[in-house]
XYZ file of C-alpha atoms in Angstrom:
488
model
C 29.014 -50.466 -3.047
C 27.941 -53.935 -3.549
C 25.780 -54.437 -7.105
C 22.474 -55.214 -5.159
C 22.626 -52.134 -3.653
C 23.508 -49.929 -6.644
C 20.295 -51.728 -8.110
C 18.103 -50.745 -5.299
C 19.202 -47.032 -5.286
C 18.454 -47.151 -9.048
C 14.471 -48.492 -8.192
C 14.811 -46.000 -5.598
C 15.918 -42.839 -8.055
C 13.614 -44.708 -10.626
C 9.963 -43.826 -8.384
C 11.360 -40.834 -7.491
C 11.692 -39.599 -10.903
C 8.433 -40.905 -11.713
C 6.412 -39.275 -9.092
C 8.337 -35.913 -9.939
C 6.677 -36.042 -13.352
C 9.537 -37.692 -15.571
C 7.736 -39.962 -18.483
C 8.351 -43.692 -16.896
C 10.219 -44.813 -19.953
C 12.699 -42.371 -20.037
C 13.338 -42.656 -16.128
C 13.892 -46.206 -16.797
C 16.068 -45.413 -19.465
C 18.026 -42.856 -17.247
C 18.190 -45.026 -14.113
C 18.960 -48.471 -16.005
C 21.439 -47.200 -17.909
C 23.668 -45.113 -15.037
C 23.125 -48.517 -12.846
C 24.199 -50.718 -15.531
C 27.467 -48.000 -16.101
C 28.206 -48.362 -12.205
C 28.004 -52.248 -12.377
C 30.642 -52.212 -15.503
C 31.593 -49.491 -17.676
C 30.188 -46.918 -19.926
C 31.120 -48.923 -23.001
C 28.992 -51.986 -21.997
C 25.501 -49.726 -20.804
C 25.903 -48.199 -24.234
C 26.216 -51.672 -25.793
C 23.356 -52.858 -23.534
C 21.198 -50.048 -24.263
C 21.653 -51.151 -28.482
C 20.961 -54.507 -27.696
C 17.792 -53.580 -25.802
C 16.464 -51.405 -28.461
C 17.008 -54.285 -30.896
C 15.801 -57.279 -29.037
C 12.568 -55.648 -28.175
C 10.831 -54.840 -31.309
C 12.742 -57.338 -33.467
C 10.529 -59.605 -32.527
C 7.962 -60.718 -34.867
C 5.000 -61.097 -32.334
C 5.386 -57.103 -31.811
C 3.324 -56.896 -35.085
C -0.175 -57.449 -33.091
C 0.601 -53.716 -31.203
C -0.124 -51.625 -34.060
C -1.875 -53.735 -35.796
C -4.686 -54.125 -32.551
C -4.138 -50.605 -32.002
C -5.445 -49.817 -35.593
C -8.455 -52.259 -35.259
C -9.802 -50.295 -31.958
C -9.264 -47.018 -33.152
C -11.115 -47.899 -36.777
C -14.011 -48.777 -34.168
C -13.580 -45.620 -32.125
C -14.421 -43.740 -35.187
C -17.496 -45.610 -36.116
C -20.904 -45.591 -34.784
C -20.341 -49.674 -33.714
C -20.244 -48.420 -29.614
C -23.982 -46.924 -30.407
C -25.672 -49.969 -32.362
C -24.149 -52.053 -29.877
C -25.677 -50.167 -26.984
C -29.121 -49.783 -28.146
C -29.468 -53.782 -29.113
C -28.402 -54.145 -25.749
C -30.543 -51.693 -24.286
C -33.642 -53.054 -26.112
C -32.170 -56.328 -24.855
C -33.002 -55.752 -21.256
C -35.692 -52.757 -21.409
C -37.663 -54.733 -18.610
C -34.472 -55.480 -15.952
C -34.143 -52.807 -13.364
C -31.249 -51.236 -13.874
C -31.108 -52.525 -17.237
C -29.492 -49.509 -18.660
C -26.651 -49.850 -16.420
C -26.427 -53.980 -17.273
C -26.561 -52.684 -20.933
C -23.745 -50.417 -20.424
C -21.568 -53.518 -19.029
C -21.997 -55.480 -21.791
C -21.942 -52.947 -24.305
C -18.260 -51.766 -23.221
C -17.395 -55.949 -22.656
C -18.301 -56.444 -26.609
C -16.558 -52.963 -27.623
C -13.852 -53.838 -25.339
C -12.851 -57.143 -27.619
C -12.043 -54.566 -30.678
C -10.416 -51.640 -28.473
C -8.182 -53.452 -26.062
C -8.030 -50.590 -24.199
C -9.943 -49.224 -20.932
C -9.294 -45.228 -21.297
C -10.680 -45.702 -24.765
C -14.077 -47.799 -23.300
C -14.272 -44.949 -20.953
C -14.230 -42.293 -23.221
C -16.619 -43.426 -25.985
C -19.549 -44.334 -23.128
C -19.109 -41.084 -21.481
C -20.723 -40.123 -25.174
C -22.879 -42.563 -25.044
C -24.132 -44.113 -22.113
C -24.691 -41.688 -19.099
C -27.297 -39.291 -21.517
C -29.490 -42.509 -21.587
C -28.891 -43.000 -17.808
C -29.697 -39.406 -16.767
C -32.699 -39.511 -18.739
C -33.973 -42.286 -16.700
C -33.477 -40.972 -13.710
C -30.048 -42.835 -12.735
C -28.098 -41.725 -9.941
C -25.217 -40.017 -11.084
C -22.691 -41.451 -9.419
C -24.552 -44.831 -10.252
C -24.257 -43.810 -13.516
C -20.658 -43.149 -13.608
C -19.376 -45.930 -11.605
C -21.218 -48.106 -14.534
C -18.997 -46.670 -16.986
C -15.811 -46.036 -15.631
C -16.216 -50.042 -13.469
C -17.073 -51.307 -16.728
C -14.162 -49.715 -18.890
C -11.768 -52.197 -17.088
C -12.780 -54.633 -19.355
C -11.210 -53.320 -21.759
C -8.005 -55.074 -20.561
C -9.597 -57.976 -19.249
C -11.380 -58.869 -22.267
C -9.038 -59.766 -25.382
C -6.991 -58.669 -27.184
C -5.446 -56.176 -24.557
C -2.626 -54.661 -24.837
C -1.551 -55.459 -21.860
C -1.969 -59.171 -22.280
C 0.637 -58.456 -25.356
C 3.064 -56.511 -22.945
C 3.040 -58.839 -20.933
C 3.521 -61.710 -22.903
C 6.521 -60.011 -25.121
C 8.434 -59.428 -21.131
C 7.160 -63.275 -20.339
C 7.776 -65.019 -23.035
C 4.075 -66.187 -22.503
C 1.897 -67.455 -25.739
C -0.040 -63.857 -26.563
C -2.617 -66.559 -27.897
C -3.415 -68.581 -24.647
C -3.389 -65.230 -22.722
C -6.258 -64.100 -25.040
C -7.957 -66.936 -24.612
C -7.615 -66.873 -20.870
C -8.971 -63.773 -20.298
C -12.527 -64.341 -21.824
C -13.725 -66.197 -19.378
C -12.925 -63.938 -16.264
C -13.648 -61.117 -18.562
C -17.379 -62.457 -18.806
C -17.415 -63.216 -15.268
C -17.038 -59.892 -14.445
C -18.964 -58.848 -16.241
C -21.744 -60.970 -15.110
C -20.728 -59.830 -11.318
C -21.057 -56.369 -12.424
C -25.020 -56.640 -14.207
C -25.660 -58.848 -10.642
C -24.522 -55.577 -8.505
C -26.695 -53.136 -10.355
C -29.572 -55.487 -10.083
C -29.165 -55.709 -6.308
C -29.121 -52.122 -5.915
C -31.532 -51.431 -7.935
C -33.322 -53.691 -5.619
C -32.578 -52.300 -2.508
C -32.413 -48.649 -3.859
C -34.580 -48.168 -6.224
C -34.078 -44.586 -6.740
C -30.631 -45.223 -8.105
C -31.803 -46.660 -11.301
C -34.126 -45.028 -12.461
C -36.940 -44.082 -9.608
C -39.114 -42.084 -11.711
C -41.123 -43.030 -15.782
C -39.293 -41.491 -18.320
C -41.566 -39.625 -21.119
C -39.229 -40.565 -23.514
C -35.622 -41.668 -24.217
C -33.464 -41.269 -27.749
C -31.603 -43.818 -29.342
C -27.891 -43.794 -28.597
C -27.338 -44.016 -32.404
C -29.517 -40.799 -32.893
C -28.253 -38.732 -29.781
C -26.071 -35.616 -30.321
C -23.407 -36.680 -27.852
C -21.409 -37.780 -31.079
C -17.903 -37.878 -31.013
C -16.173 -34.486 -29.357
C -19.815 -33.868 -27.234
C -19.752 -33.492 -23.633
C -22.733 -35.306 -21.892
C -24.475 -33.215 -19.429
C -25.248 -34.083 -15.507
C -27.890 -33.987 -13.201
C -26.944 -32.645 -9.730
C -26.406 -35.317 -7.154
C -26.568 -35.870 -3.632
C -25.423 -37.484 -0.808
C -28.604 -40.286 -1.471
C -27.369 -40.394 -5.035
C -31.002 -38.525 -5.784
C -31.361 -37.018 -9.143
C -31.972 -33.074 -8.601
C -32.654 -32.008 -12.412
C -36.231 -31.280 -12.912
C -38.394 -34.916 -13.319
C -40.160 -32.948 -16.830
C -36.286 -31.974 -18.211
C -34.745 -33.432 -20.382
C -30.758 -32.993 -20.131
C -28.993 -30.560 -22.269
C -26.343 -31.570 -24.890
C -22.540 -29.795 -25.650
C -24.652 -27.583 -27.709
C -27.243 -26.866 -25.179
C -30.348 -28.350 -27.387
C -32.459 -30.958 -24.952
C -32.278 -34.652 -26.119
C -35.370 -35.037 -28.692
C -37.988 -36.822 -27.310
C -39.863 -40.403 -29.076
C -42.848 -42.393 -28.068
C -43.567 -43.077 -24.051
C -44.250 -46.259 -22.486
C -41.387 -48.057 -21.795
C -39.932 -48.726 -18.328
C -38.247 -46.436 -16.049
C -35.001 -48.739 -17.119
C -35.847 -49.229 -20.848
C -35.150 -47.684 -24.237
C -37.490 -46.331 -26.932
C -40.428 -48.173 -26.978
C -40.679 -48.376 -30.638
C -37.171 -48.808 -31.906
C -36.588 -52.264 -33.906
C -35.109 -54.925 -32.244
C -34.337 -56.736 -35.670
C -32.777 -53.085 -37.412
C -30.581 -52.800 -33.973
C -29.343 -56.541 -33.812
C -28.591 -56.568 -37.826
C -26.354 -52.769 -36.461
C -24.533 -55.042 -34.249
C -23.834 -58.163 -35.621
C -21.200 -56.814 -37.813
C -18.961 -56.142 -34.429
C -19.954 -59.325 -32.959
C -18.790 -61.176 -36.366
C -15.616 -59.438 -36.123
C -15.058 -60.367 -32.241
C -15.710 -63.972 -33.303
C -13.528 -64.414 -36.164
C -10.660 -62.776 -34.124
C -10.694 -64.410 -31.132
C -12.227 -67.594 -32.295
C -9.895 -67.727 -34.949
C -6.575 -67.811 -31.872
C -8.567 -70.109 -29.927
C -9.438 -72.693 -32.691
C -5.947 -72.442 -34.410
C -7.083 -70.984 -37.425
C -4.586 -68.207 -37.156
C -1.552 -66.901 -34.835
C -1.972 -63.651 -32.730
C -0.421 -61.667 -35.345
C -2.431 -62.961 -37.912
C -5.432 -62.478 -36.553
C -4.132 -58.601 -35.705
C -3.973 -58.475 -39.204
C -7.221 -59.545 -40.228
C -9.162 -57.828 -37.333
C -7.477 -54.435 -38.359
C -8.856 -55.396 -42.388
C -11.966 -56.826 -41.083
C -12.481 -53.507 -38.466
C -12.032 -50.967 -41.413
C -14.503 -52.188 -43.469
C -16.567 -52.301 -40.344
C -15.718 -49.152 -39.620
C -16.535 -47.212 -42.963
C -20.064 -49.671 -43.258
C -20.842 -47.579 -39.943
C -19.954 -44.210 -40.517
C -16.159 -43.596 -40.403
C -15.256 -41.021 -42.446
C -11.924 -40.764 -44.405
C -10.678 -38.335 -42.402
C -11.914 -40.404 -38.811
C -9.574 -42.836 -40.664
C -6.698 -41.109 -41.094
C -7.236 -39.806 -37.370
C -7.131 -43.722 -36.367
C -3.837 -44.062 -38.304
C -2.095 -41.021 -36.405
C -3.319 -42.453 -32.991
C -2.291 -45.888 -33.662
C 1.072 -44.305 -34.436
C 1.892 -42.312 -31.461
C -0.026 -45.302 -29.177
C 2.390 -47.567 -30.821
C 5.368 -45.268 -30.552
C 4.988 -44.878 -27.229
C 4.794 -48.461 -26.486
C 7.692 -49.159 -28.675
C 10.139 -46.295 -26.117
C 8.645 -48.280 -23.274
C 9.575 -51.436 -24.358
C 12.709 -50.488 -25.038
C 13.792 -49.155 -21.826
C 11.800 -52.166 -19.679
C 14.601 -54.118 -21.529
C 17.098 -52.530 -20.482
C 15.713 -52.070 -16.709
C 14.838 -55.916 -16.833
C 18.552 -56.648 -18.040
C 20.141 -54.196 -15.388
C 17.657 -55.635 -12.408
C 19.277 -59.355 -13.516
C 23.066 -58.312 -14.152
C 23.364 -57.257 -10.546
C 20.990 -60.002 -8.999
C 18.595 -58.211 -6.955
C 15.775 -60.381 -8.873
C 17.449 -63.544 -7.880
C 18.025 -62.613 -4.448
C 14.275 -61.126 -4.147
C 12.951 -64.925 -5.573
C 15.480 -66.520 -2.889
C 13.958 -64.626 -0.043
C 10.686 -65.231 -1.668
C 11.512 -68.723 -1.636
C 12.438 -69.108 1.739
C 9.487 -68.227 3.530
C 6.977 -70.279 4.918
C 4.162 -68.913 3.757
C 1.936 -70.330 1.046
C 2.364 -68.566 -2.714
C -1.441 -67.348 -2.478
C -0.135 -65.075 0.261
C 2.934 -63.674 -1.655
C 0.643 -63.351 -4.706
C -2.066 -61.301 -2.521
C 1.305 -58.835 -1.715
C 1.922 -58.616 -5.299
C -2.048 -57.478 -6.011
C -1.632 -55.010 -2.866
C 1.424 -53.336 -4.073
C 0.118 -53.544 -8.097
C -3.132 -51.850 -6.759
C -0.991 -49.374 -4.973
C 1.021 -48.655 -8.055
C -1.989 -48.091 -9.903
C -3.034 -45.255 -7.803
C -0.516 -42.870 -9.601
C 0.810 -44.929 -12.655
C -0.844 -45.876 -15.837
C -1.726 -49.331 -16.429
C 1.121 -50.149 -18.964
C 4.108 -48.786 -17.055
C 2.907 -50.763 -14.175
C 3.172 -54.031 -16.039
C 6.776 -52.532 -17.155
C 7.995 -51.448 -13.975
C 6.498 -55.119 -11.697
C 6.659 -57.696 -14.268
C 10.147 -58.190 -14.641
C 10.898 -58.207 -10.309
C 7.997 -60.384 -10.030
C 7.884 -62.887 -12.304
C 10.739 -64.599 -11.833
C 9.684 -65.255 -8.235
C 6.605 -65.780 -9.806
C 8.582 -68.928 -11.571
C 10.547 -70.038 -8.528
C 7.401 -70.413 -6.585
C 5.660 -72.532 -8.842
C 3.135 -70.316 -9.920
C 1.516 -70.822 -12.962
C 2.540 -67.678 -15.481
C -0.834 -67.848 -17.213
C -2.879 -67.600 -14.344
C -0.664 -64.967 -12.282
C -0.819 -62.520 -15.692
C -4.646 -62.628 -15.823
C -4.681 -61.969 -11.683
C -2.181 -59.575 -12.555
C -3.598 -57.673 -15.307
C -7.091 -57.563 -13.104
C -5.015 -56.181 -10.233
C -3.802 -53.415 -12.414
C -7.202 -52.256 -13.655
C -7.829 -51.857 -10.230
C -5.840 -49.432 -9.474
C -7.038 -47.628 -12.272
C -10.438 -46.460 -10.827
C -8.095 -46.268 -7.119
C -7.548 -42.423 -5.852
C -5.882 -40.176 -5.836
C -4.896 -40.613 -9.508
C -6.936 -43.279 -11.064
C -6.628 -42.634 -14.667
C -10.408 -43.562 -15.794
C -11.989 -41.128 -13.601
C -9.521 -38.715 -15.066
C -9.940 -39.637 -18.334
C -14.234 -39.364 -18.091
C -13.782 -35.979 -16.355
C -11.832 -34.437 -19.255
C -14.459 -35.944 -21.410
C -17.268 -34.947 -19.422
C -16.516 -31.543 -18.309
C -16.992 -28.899 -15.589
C -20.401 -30.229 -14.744
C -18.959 -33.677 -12.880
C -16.308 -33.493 -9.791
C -13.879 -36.006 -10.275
C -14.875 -37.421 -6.894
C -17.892 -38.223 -7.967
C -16.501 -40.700 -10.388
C -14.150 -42.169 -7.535
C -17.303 -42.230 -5.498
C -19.630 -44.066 -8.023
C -16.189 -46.612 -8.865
C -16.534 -47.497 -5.700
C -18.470 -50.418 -5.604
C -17.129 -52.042 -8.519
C -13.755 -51.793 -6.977
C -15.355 -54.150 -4.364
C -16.735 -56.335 -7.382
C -13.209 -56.417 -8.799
C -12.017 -57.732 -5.783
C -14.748 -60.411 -5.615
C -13.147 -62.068 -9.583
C -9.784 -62.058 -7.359
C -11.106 -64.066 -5.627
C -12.496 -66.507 -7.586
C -9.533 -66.412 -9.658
C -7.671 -67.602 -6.467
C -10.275 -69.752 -4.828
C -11.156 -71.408 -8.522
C -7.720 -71.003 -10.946
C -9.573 -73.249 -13.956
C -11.509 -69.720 -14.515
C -8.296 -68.726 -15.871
C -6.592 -71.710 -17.207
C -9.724 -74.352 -18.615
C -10.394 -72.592 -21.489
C -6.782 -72.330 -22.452
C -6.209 -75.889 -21.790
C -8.442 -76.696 -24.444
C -6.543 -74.574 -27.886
């Protein structure tokens, strides 16, 4: 058996032990290791598999996992996701649809101190889709808003997968950051332009009634642990509570109600615009300093892990993080970075086993040898990355493609910067992709009984189509990736 074959029987027994359930870092583990034993001995896949576990978290850039980790999760536990949405809110009370615009840039600010999509998800299932029910939003409106706008998460830095990625690239963690803010804003800007034309040609799906009264995100019981309640929907996305009711929390108690008068797509008419921008600011200060801090030099990547995990804590227990929300942070930073660490180590070894028997050289050759242009072999790559999304999670995606793509990737010219953010994007999408997209998963279990996950794919829908359309422009016009970057 020749060695490129023995490699593509163990990709081969690699999916199939994925899709049978089998974590995707030990089936790379298990795969990698019996190829690399079949393409020279036992004694030299157990000296591989050392030298994998070694080389992958000995470097010092690995620092900014747990350290980023710890700076979401400190904000997880805070009330910063509810100051931040009702500034916002009050912020565009008069758009229609403004609730759902609010929601998009609510998760694209929380999303530059989480890093993390399932995590965006989560918190504005809590917060977000009470407000939107109350205003008479579509439901599925409502939860395409959240779960479309939790991709940003990844999009917007720092991302963990932007740091995957760059520890398997070798590409600067720092000029990925930076070139993800401005397709990161982009999208989100395509997103608040989507609800606005619906709710132009639809009204009814933002809001088609006056609301008596709305409360505060900072002030409603969907804390964290509450389930927000749903409207019935149907087919015309019409909301089938009753117009006088206002939706029942976890613990069955109807929202309080405040002074009327506001639009059908506004907040409370008399919270305090000044009180809720002073809430904010301290999240937007802390976004700033990170991520202005890479882009103007002042610090590295792993510095400025550092000081946004410091700078999140105090943050964090200034708005309501308890000690024990803290120690909660600590224990999920550890198993998130754990978990990342296993992974890591077994994408070494799979990357090391995928070059010793040449199947990536021979996939860049073929690659190479075509006469097509490298915007059509990087449109396969989204295809089959959006395809892989449907049943794998966003990380083991980057794990399992990076290291057979990019060195094609290289061969062809391509610029690594560029392809990571197109990349990256092209994973998210397959997050809110059927049959196993895991943010409509992840809302469900937050939400409850009283939403079908279909629904949620339903609702996704049309952001899927506005994911496509940054793909685009990330293909058509490549300085959205690479101007900003050009300038550190």
């Amino acid at each position: 058996m020749t060695d490129t074959a023995i490699a593509l029987l163990a990709v081969a027994a690699l999916f199939a032990l994925v899709l049978s359930g089998v974590h995707v870092a030990f089936a790379l583990l298990i795969t990698s290791f019996a190829a690399m034993a079949l393409l020279n001995t036992f004694d030299i896949a157990l000296s591989l598999l050392a030298q994998s576990a070694y080389h992958a978290i000995f470097d010092y850039v690995f620092t900014v996992v747990p350290l980023f980790v710890l700076m979401g999760a400190f904000m997880t536990q805070s009330r910063a996701a509810q100051e931040l949405y009702t500034f916002l809110n009050l912020v565009f009370r008069k758009v229609r649809g403004g609730l759902g615009i609010a929601t998009v840039f609510s998760n694209a600010i929380f999303a530059a101190v989480t890093g993390a999509s399932v995590a965006s998800a989560a918190v504005f299932s809590k917060i977000a889709l009470p407000q939107m029910y109350r205003y008479g939003y579509s439901k599925r409106l409502a939860l395409g808003c959240v779960a479309g706008s939790s991709v940003l998460g990844m999009l917007i830095p720092p991302s963990l997968l932007m740091i995957i990625y760059g520890i398997l690239t070798q590409v600067s963690i720092g000029r990925l950051f930076v070139a993800g803010i401005v397709p990161g804003l982009v999208l989100a800007g395509i997103y608040s332009l989507g609800i606005m034309a619906l709710g132009a040609v639809r009204p009814q799906l933002v809001g088609h009634r006056l609301a008596e009264g709305a409360v505060a995100p900072s002030e409603a019981p969907a804390a964290v642990g509450a389930r927000a309640s749903l409207p019935a929907d149907d087919a015309d996305g019409e909301d089938g509570t009753d117009p006088d009711a206002a939706p029942a929390t976890a613990e069955g108690s109807a929202l309080p109600t405040v002074l009327s008068g506001q639009s059908a797509s506004g907040p409370r008419a008399d919270a305090s615009m000044l009180s809720s921008l002073l809430g904010s600011l301290p999240v937007v200060a802390l976004v700033v300093l990170v991520i202005g801090g890479i882009w103007g030099g002042l610090f590295t990547p792993t510095e400025a892990s550092a000081v946004g995990a410091a700078g999140a804590f105090l943050i964090g227990k200034l708005m309501g993080m308890t000690w024990r929300g803290a120690g909660v942070a600590f224990k999920e930073t550890a198993i998130t970075t754990g978990a990342i660490m296993i992974l890591l180590i077994s994408a070494q070894m799979y990357s090391r086993m995928l070059a010793a028997s040449g199947l990536v050289g021979q996939v860049g050759r073929f690659l190479g040898g075509l006469e097509v242009s490298p915007t059509l072999i990087v449109l396969i790559f989204i295809v089959i990355l959006i395809v892989m999304g449907a049943v794998l999670d966003s990380a083991s995606i980057i794990l399992l493609a990076v290291p057979v793509m990019f060195p094609s990737v290289v061969l062809l010219d391509i610029d690594p910067l560029w392809f990571g953010i197109v990349l990256i994007v092209a994973v998210e999408l397959g997050l809110l992709t059927p049959p196993f997209g895991m943010i409509p998963f992840t809302m469900s279990a937050v939400i409850g009984r009283e939403v079908v996950v279909e629904d949620i794919f339903v609702g996704s829908f049309a952001f899927f189509l506005m994911m496509l359309v940054l793909i685009a422009l990330m293909i058509v016009f490549p300085a959205l990736v690479t101007w900003l970057p050009s300038l550190m």
